[in-house]
mmCIF file of N, CA and C in Angstrom:
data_model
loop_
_atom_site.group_PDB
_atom_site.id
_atom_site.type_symbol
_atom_site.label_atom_id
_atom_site.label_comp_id
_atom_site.label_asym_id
_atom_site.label_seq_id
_atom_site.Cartn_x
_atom_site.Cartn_y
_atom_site.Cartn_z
ATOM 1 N N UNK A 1 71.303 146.372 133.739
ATOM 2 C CA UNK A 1 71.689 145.136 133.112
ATOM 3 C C UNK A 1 73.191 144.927 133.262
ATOM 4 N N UNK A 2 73.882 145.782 133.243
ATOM 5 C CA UNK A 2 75.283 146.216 132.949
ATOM 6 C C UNK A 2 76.250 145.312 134.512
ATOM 7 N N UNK A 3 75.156 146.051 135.809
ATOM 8 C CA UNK A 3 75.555 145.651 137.155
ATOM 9 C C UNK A 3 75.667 143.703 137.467
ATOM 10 N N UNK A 4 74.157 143.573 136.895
ATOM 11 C CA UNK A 4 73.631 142.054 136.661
ATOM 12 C C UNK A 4 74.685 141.202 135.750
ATOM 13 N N UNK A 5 75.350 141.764 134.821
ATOM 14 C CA UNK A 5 75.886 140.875 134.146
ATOM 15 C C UNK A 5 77.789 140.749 134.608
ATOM 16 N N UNK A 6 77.917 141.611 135.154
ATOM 17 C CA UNK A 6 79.451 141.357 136.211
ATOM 18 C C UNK A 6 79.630 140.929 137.716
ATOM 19 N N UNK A 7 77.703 140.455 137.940
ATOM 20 C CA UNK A 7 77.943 139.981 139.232
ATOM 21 C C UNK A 7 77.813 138.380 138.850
ATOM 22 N N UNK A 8 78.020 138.024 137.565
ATOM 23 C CA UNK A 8 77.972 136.699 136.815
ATOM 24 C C UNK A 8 79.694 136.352 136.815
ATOM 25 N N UNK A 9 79.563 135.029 137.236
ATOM 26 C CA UNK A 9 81.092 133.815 137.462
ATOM 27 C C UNK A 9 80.703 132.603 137.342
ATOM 28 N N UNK A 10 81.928 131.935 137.113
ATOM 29 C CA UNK A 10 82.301 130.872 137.131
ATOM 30 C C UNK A 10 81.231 129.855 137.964
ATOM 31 N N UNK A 11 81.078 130.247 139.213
ATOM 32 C CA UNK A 11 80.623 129.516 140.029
ATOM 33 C C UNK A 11 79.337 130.405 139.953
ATOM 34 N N UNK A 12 78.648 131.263 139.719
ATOM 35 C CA UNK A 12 77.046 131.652 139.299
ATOM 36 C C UNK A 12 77.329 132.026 137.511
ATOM 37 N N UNK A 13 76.955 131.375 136.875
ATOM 38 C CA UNK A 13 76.666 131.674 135.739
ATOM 39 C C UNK A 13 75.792 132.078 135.201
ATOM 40 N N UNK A 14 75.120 132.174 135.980
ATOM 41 C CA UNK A 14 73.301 132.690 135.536
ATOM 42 C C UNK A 14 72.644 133.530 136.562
ATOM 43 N N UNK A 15 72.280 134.670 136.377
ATOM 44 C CA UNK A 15 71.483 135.645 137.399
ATOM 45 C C UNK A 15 70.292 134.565 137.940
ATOM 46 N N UNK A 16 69.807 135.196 138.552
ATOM 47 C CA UNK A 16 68.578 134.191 139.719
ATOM 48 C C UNK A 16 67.341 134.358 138.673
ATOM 49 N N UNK A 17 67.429 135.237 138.054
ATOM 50 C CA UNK A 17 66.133 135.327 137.267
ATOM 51 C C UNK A 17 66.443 136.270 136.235
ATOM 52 N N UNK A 18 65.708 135.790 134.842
ATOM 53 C CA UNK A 18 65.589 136.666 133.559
ATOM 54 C C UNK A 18 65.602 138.420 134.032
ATOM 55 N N UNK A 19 66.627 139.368 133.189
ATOM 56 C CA UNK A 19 66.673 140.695 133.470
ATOM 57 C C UNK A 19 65.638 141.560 132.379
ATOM 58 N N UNK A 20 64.841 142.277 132.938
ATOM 59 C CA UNK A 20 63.992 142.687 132.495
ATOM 60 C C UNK A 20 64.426 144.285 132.309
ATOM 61 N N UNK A 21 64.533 144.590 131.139
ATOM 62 C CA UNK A 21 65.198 145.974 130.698
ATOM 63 C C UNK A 21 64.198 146.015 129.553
ATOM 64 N N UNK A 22 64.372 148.044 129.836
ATOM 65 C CA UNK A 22 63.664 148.706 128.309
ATOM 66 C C UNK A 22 62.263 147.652 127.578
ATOM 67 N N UNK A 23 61.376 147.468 128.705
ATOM 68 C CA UNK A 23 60.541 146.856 127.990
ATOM 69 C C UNK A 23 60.638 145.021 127.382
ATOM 70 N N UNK A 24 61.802 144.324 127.779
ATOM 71 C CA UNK A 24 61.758 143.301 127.390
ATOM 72 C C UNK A 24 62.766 142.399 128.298
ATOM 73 N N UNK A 25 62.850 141.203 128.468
ATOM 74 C CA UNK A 25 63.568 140.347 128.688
ATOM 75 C C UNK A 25 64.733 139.673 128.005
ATOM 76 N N UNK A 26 65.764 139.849 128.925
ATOM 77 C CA UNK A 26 66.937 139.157 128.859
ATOM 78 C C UNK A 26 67.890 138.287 129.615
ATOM 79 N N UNK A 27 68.387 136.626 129.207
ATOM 80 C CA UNK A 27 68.834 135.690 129.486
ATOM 81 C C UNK A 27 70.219 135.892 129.822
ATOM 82 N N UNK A 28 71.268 135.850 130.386
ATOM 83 C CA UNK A 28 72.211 135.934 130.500
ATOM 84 C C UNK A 28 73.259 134.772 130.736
ATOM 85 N N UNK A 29 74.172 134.549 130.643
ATOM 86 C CA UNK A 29 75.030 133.527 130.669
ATOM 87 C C UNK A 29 76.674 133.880 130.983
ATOM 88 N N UNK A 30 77.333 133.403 131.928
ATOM 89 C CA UNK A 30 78.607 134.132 132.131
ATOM 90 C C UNK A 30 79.614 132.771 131.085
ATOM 91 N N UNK A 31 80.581 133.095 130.499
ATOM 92 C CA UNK A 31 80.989 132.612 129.089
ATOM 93 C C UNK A 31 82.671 132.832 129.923
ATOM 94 N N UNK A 32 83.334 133.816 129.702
ATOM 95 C CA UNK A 32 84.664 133.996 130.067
ATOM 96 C C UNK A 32 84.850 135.096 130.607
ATOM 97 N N UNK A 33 85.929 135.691 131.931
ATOM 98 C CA UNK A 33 86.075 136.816 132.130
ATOM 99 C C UNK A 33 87.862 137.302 131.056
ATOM 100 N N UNK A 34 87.595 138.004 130.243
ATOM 101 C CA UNK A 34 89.070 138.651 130.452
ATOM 102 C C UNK A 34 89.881 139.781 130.891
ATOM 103 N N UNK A 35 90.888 140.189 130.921
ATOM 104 C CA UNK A 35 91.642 141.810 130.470
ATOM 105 C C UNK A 35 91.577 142.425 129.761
ATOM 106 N N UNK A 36 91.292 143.365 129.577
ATOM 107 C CA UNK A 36 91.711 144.053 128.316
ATOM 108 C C UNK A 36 93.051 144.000 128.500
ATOM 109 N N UNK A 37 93.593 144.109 126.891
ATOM 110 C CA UNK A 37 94.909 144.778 126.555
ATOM 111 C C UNK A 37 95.178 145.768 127.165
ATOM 112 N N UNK A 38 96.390 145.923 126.691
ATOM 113 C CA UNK A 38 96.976 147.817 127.630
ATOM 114 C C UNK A 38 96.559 148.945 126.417
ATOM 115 N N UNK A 39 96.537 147.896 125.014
ATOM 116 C CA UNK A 39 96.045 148.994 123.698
ATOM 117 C C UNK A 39 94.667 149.388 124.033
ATOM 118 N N UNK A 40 93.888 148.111 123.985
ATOM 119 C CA UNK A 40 92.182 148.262 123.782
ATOM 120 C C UNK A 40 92.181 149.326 125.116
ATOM 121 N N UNK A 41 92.960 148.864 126.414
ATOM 122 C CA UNK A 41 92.163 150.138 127.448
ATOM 123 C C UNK A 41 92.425 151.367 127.335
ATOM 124 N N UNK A 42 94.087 151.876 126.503
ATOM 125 C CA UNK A 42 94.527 153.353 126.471
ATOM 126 C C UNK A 42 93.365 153.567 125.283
ATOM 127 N N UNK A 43 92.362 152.777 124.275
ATOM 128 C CA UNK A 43 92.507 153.289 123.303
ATOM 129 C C UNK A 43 90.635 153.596 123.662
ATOM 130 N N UNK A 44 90.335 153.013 124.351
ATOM 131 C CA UNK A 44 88.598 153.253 125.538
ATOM 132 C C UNK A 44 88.587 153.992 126.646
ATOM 133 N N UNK A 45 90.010 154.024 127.328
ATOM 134 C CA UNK A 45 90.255 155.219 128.256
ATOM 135 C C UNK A 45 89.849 156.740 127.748
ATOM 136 N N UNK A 46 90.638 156.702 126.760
ATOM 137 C CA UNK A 46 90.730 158.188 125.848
ATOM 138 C C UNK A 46 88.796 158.260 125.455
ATOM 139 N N UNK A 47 88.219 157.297 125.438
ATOM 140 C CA UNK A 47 87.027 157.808 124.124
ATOM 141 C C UNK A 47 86.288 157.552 126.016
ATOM 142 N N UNK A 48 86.470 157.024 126.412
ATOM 143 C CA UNK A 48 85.799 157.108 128.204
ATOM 144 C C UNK A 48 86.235 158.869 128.533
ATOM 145 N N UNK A 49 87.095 158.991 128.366
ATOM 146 C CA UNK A 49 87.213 160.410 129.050
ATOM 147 C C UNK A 49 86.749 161.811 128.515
ATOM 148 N N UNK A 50 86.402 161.338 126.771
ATOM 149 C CA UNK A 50 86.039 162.595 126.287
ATOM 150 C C UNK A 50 84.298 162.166 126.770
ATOM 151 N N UNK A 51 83.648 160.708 126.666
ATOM 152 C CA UNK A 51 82.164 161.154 127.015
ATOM 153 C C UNK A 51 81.584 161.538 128.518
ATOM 154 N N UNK A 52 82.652 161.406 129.049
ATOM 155 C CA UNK A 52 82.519 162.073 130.623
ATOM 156 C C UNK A 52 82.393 163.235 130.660
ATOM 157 N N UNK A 53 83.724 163.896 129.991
ATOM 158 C CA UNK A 53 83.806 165.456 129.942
ATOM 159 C C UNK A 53 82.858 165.777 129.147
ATOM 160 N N UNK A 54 82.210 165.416 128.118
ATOM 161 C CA UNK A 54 80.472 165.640 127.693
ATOM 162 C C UNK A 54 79.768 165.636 128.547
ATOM 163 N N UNK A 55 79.701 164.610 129.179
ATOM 164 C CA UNK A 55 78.686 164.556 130.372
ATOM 165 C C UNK A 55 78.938 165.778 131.110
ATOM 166 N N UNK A 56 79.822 166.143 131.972
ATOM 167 C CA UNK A 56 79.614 167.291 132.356
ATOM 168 C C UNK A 56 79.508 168.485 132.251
ATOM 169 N N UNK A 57 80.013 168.641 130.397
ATOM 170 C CA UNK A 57 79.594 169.946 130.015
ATOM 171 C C UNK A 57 77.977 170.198 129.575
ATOM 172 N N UNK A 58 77.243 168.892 129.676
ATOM 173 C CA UNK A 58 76.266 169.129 129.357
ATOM 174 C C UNK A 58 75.864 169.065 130.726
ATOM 175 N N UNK A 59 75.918 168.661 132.145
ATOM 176 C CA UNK A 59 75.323 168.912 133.348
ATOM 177 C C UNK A 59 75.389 170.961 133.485
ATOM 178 N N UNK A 60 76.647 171.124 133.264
ATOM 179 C CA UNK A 60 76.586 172.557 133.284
ATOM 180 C C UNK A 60 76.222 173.463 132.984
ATOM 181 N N UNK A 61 75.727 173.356 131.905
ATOM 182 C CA UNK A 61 74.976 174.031 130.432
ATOM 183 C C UNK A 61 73.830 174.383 130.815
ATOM 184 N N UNK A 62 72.877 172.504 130.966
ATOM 185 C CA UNK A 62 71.809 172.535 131.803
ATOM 186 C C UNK A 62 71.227 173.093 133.376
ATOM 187 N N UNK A 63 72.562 173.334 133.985
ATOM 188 C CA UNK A 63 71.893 174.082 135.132
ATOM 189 C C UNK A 63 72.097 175.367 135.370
ATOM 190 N N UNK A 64 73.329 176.006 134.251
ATOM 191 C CA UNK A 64 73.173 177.440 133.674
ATOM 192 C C UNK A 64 72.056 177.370 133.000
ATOM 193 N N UNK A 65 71.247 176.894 132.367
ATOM 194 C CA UNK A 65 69.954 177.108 131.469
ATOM 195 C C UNK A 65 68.518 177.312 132.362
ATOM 196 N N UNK A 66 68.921 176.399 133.263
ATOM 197 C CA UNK A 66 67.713 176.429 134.159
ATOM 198 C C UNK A 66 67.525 177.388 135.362
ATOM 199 N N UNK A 67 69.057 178.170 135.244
ATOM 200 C CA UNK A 67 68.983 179.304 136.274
ATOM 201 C C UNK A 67 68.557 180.612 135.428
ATOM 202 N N UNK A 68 69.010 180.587 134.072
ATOM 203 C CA UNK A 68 68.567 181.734 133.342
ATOM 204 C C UNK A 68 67.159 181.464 133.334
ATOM 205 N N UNK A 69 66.502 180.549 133.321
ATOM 206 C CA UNK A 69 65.246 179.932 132.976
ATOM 207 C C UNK A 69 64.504 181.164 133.978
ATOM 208 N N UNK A 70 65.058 180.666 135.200
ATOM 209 C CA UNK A 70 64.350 180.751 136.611
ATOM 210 C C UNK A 70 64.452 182.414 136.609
ATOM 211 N N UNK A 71 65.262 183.284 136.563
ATOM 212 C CA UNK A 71 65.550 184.691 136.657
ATOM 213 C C UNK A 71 64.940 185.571 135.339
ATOM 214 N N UNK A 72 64.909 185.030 134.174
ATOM 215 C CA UNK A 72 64.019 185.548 132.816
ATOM 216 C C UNK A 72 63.237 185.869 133.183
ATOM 217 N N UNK A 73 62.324 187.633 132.650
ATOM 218 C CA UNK A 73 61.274 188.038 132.565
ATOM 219 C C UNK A 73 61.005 188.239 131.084
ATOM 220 N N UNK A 74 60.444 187.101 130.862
ATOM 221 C CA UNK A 74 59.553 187.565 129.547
ATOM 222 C C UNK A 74 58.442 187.800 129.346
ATOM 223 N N UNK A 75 58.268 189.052 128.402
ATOM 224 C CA UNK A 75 56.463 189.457 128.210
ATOM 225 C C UNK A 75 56.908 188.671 126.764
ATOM 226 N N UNK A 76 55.366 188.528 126.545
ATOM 227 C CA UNK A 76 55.022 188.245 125.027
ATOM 228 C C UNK A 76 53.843 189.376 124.424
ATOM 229 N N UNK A 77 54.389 190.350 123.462
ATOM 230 C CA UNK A 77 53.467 191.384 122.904
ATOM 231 C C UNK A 77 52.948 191.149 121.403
ATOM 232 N N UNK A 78 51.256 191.244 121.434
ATOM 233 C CA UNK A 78 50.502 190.233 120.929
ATOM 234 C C UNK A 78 50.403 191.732 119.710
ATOM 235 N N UNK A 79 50.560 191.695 118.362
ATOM 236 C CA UNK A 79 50.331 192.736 117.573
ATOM 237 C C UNK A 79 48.988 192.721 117.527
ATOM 238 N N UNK A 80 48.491 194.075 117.595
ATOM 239 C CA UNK A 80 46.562 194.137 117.903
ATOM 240 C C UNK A 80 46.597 193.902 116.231
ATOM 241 N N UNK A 81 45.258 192.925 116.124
ATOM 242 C CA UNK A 81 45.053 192.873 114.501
ATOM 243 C C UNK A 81 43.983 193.680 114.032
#
């Protein structure tokens, strides 16, 4: 939706057809482009850069997890009742 709605201007204001996301439909309309400030971007830069560096500490995590996954020998010992 995100791609669809910044390929919207002045001169196309409207995608070619309703965007169909997550199960439902959505209308779009291009309204104004602006700038951000130099505040609003240092102050979305910073909170952009810590969920990136999430993002990749969780890519890492996950493919350390899935290599321990892969090399684990586990038995499971059943107490005789």
């Amino acid at each position: 939706m995100t791609s669809a709605a910044f390929q919207l201007s002045r001169q196309h204001p409207y995608p070619p057809q309703p965007i169909f996301w997550q199960d439902k439909y959505y209308l779009l309309a291009f309204k104004d482009r602006r700038a951000p400030s130099s505040e609003e971007f240092l102050r979305e830069q910073e909170k952009l850069r810590g969920e990136v560096l999430q993002y990749k500490r969780q890519l890492i995590f996950d493919a350390w997890l899935a290599g321990e996954r892969q090399r684990a020998k586990i038995k499971i010992y059943e107490m005789p009742s």
